[in-house]
mmCIF file of C-alpha atoms in Angstrom:
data_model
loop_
_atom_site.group_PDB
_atom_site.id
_atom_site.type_symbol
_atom_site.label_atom_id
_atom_site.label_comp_id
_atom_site.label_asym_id
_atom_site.label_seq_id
_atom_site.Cartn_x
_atom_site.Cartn_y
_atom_site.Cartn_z
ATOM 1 C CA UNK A 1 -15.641 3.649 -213.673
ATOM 2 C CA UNK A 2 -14.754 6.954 -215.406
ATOM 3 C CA UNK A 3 -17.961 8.121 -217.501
ATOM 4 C CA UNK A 4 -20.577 10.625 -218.726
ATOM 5 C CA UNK A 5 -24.037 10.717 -218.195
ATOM 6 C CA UNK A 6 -26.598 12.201 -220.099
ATOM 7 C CA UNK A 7 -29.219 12.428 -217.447
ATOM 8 C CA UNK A 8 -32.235 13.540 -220.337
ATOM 9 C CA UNK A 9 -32.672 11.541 -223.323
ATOM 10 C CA UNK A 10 -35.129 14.256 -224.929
ATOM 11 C CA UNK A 11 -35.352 17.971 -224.464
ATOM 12 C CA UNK A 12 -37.712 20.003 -226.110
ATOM 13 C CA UNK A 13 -37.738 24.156 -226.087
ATOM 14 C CA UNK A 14 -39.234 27.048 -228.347
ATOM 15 C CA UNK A 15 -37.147 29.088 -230.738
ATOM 16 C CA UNK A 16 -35.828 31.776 -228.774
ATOM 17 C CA UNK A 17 -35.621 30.619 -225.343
ATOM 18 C CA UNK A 18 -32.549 29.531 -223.096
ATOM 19 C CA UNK A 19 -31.510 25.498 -223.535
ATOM 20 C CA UNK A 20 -29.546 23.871 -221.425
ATOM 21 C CA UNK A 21 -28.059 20.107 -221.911
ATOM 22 C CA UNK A 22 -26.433 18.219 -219.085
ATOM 23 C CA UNK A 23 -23.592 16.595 -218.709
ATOM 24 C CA UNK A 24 -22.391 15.193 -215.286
ATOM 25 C CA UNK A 25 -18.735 13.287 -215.193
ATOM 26 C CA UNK A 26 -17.775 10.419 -212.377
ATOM 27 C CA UNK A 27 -14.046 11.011 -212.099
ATOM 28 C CA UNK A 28 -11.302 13.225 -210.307
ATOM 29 C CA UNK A 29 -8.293 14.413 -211.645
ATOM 30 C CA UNK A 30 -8.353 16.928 -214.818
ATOM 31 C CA UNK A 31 -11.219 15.887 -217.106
ATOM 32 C CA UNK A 32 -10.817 15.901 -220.701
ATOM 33 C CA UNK A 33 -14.480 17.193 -222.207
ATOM 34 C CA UNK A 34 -16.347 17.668 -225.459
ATOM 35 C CA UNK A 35 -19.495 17.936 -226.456
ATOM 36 C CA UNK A 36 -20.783 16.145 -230.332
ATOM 37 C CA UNK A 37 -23.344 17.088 -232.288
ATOM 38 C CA UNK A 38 -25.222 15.160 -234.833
ATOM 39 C CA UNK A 39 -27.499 16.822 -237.316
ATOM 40 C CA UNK A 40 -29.975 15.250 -239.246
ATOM 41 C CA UNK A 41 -28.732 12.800 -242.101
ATOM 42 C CA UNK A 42 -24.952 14.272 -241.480
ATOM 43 C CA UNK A 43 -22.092 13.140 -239.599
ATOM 44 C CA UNK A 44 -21.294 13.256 -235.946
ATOM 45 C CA UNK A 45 -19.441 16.019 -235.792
ATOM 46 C CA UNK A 46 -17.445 18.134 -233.191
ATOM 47 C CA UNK A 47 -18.748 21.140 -231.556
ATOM 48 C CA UNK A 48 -16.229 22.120 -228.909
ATOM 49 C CA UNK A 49 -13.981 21.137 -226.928
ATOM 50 C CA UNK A 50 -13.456 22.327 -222.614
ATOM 51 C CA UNK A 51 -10.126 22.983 -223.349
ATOM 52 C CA UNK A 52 -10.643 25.610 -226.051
ATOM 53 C CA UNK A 53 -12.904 27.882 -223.817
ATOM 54 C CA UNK A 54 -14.932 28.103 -227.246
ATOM 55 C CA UNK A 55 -18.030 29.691 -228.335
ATOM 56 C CA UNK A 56 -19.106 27.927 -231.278
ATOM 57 C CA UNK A 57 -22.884 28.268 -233.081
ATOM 58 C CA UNK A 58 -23.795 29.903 -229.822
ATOM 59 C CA UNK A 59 -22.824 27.624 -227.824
ATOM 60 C CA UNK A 60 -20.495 27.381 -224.816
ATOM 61 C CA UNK A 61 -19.991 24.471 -221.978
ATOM 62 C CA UNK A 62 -18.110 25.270 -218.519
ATOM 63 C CA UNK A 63 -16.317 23.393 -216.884
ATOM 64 C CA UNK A 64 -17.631 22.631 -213.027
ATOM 65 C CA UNK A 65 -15.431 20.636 -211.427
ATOM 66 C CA UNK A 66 -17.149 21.315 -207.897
ATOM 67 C CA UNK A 67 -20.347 19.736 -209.284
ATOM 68 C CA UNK A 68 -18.523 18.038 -212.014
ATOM 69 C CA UNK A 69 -20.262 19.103 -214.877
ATOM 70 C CA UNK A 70 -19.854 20.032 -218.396
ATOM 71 C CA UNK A 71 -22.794 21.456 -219.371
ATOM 72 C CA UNK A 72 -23.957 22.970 -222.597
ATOM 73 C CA UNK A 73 -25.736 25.891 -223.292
ATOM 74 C CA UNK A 74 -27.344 28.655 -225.830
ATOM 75 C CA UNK A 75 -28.919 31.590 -225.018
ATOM 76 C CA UNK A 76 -31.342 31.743 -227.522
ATOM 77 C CA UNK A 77 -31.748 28.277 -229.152
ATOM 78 C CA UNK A 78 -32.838 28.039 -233.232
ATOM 79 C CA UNK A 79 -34.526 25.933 -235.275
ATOM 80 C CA UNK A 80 -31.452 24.545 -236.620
ATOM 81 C CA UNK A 81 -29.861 23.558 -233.430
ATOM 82 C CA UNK A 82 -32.364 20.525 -233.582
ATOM 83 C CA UNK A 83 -30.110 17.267 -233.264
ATOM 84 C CA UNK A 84 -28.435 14.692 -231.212
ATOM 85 C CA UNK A 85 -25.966 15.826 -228.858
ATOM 86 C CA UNK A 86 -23.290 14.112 -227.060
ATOM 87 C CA UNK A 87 -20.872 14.544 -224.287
ATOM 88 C CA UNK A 88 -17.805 12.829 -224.480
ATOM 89 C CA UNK A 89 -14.469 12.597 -222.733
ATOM 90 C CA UNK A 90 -11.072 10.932 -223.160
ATOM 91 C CA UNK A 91 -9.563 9.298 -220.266
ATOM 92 C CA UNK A 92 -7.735 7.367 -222.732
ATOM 93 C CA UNK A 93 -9.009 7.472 -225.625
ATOM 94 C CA UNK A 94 -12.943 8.930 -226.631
ATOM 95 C CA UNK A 95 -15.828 7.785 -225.003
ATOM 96 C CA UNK A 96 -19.184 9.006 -225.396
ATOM 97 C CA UNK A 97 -22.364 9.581 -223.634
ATOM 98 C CA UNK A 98 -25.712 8.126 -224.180
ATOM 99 C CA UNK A 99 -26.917 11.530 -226.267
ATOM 100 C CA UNK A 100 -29.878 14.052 -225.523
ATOM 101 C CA UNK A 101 -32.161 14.471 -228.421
ATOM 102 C CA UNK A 102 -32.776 18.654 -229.040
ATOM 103 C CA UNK A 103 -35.554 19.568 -230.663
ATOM 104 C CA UNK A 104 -36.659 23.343 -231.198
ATOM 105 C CA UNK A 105 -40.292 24.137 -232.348
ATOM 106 C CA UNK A 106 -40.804 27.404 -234.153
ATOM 107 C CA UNK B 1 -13.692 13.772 -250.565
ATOM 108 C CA UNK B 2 -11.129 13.886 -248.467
ATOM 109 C CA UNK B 3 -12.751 12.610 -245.501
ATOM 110 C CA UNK B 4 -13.158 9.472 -243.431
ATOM 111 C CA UNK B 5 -14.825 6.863 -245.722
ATOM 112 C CA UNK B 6 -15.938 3.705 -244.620
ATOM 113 C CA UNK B 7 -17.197 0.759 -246.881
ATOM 114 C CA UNK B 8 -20.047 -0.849 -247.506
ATOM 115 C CA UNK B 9 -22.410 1.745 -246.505
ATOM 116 C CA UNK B 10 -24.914 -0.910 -245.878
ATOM 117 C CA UNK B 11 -24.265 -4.848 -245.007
ATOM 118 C CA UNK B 12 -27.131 -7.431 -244.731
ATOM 119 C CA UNK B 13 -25.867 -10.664 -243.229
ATOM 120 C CA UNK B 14 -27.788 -14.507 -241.981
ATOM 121 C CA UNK B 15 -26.950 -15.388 -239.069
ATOM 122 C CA UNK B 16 -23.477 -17.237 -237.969
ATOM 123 C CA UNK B 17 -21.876 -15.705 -241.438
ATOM 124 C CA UNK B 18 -18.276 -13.751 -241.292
ATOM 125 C CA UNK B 19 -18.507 -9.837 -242.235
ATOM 126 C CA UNK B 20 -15.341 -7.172 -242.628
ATOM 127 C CA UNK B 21 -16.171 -4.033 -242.623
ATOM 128 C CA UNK B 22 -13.363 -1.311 -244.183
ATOM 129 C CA UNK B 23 -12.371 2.356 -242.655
ATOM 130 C CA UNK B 24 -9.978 4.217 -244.301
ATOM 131 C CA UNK B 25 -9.210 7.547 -242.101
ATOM 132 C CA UNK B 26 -8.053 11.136 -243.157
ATOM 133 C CA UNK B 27 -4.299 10.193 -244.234
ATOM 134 C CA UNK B 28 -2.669 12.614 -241.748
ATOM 135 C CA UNK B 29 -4.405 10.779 -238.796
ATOM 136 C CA UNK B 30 -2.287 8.725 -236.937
ATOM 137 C CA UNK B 31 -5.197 7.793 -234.436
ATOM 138 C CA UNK B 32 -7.850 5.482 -235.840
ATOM 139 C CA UNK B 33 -11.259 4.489 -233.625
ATOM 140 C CA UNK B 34 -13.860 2.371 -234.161
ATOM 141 C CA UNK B 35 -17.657 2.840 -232.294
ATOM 142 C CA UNK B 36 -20.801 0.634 -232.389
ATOM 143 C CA UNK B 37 -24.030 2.693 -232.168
ATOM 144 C CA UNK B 38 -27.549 1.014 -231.959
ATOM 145 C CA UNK B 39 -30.852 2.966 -231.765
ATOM 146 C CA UNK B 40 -31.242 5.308 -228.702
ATOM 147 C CA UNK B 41 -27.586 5.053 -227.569
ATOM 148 C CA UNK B 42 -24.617 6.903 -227.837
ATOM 149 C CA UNK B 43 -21.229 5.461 -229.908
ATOM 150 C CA UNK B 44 -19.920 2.781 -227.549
ATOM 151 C CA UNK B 45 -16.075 2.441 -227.880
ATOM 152 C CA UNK B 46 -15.012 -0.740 -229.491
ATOM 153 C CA UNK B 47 -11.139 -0.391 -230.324
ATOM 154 C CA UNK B 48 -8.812 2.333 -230.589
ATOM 155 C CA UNK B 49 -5.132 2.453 -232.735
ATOM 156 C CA UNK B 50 -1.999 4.602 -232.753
ATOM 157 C CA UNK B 51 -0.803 4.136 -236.070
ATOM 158 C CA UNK B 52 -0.621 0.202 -236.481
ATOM 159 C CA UNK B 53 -1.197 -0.362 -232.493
ATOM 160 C CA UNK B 54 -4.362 -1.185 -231.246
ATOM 161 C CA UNK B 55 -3.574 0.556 -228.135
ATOM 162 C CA UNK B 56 -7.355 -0.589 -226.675
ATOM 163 C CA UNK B 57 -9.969 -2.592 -226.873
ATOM 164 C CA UNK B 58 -13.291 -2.641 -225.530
ATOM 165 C CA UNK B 59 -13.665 -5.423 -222.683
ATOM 166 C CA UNK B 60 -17.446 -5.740 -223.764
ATOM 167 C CA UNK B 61 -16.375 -7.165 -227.756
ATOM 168 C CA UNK B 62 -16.696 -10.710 -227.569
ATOM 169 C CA UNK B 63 -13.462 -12.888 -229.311
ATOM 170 C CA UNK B 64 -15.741 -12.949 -232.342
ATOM 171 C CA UNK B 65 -14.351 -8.977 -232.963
ATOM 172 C CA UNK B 66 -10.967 -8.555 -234.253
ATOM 173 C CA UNK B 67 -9.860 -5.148 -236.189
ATOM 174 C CA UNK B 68 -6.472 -4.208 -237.994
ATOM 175 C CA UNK B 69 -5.068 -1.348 -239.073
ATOM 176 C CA UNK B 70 -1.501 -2.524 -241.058
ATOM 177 C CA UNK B 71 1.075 -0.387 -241.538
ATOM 178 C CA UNK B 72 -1.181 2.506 -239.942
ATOM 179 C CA UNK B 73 -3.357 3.461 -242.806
ATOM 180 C CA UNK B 74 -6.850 1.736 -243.442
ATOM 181 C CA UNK B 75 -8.600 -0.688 -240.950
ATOM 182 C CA UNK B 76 -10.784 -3.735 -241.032
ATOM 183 C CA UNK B 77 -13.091 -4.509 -238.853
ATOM 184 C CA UNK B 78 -14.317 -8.255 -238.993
ATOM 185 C CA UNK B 79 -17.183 -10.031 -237.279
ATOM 186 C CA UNK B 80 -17.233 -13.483 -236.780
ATOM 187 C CA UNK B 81 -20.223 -16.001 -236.736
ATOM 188 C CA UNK B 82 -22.339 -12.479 -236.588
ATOM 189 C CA UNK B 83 -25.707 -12.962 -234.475
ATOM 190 C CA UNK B 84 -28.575 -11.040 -234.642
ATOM 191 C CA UNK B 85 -27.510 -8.694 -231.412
ATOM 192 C CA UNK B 86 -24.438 -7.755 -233.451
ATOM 193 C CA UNK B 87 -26.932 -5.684 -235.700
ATOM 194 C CA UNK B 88 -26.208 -2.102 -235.251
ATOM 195 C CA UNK B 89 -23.875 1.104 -237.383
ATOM 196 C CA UNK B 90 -20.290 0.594 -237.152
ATOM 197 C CA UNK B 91 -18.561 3.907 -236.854
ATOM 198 C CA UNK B 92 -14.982 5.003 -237.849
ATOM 199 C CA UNK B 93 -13.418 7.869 -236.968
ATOM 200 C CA UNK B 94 -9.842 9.573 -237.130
ATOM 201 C CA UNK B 95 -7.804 12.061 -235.337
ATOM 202 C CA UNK B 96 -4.430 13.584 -234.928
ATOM 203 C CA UNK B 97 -2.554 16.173 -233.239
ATOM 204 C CA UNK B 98 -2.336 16.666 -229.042
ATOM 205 C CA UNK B 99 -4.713 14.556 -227.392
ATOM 206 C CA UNK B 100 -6.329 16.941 -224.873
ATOM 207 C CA UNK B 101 -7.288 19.195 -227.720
ATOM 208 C CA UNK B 102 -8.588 15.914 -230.112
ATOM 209 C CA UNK B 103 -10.861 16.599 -232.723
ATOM 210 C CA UNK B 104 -12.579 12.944 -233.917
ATOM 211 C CA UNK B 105 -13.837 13.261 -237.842
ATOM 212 C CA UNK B 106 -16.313 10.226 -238.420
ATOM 213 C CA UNK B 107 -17.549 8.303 -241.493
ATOM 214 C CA UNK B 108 -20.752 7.824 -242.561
ATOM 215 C CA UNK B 109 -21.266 4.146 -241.055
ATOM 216 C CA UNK B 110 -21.806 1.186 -242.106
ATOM 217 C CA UNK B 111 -25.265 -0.088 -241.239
ATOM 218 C CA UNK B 112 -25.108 -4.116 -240.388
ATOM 219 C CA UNK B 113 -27.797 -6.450 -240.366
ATOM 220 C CA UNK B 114 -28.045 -9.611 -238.831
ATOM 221 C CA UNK B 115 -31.000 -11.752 -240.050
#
């Protein structure tokens, strides 16, 4: 079946250092790929898109089709970038991962 | 606010009772979704509409799920004879424009239940 996975349910890293969140897909063909982010008491909300070749907050996620990932990362994480994020992609129509929790301690 | 809204924010049911939750999407948005989310997970894909098509539909929703959007604009989504694993927050969420480049806005939620 065509999915994401979201191998670590929590990640944890100091203010300042690299942070990494995984995303693996299990299909061939041209994936469709975006990653959500949900901050505390708001709205999921999206943060970019594979197509867009975006930097947004910081972030950026290439596309790996040899190990078919997705991954997203910041070079120097903040405080604020504590929240749920998701990966997601739309065979059809949007389906999400199970999340990675982010938390950054000062 | 111009955004998705999605009523009641907050629905306490007994069990084996009927419950309709309403979505109504950013007006523009021709695409309409709907997502169950329980604690720990991510939004699992109920049902999905292209204007007043419900284009697909999760094979996991039991016959007690039904949703409509008529004439493309808001959408219900009712419950049937809810039980207590039904209890979890019902997400909306719209889009529009080319689907490789799709940009979901979500509601708040509607937090269900099921005593």
């Amino acid at each position: 079946a065509q999915r994401v996975t979201q191998p670590e349910k929590l990640l944890s890293v100091f203010k300042g250092a690299p942070v990494e969140l995984k995303c693996n897909y299990s299909y061939s063909g041209s994936p469709e790929l975006f990653w959500y982010v949900q901050y505390s008491r708001q709205r999921l909300q999206l943060l970019l898109r594979h197509i867009s070749r975006e930097s947004i907050k910081g972030f950026t996620a290439d596309l790996n089709k040899g190990e078919t990932s997705f991954h997203l990362k910041k070079p120097f994480a903040q405080e604020e970038d504590s929240a749920m994020y998701y990966c997601a992609h739309r065979p059809l129509d949007m389906r999400f991962g199970a999340g990675t929790r982010l938390t950054v301690k000062p | 606010d111009t955004g998705v809204s999605q009523d009641p924010r907050h629905k306490i049911t007994k069990r084996g009772q009927n419950v309709t939750f309403r979505c109504d999407p950013i007006s523009e948005h021709n695409r309409l979704y709907w997502y169950r989310q329980t604690l720990g997970q991510g939004p699992e894909f109920l049902t999905y509409f292209q204007n007043e098509a419900q284009l697909e539909k999760s094979r996991l929703l039991s016959d007690r799920f039904s949703a409509e959007r008529p004439k493309g604009s808001f959408s219900t989504l009712e419950i049937q004879r809810t039980e207590q694993g039904d209890s979890a927050m019902y997400l909306c969420a719209s889009s529009s424009g080319f689907p490789t480049n799709e940009k979901l806005f979500f509601g708040s939620g509607t937090q269900l239940s099921v005593l």
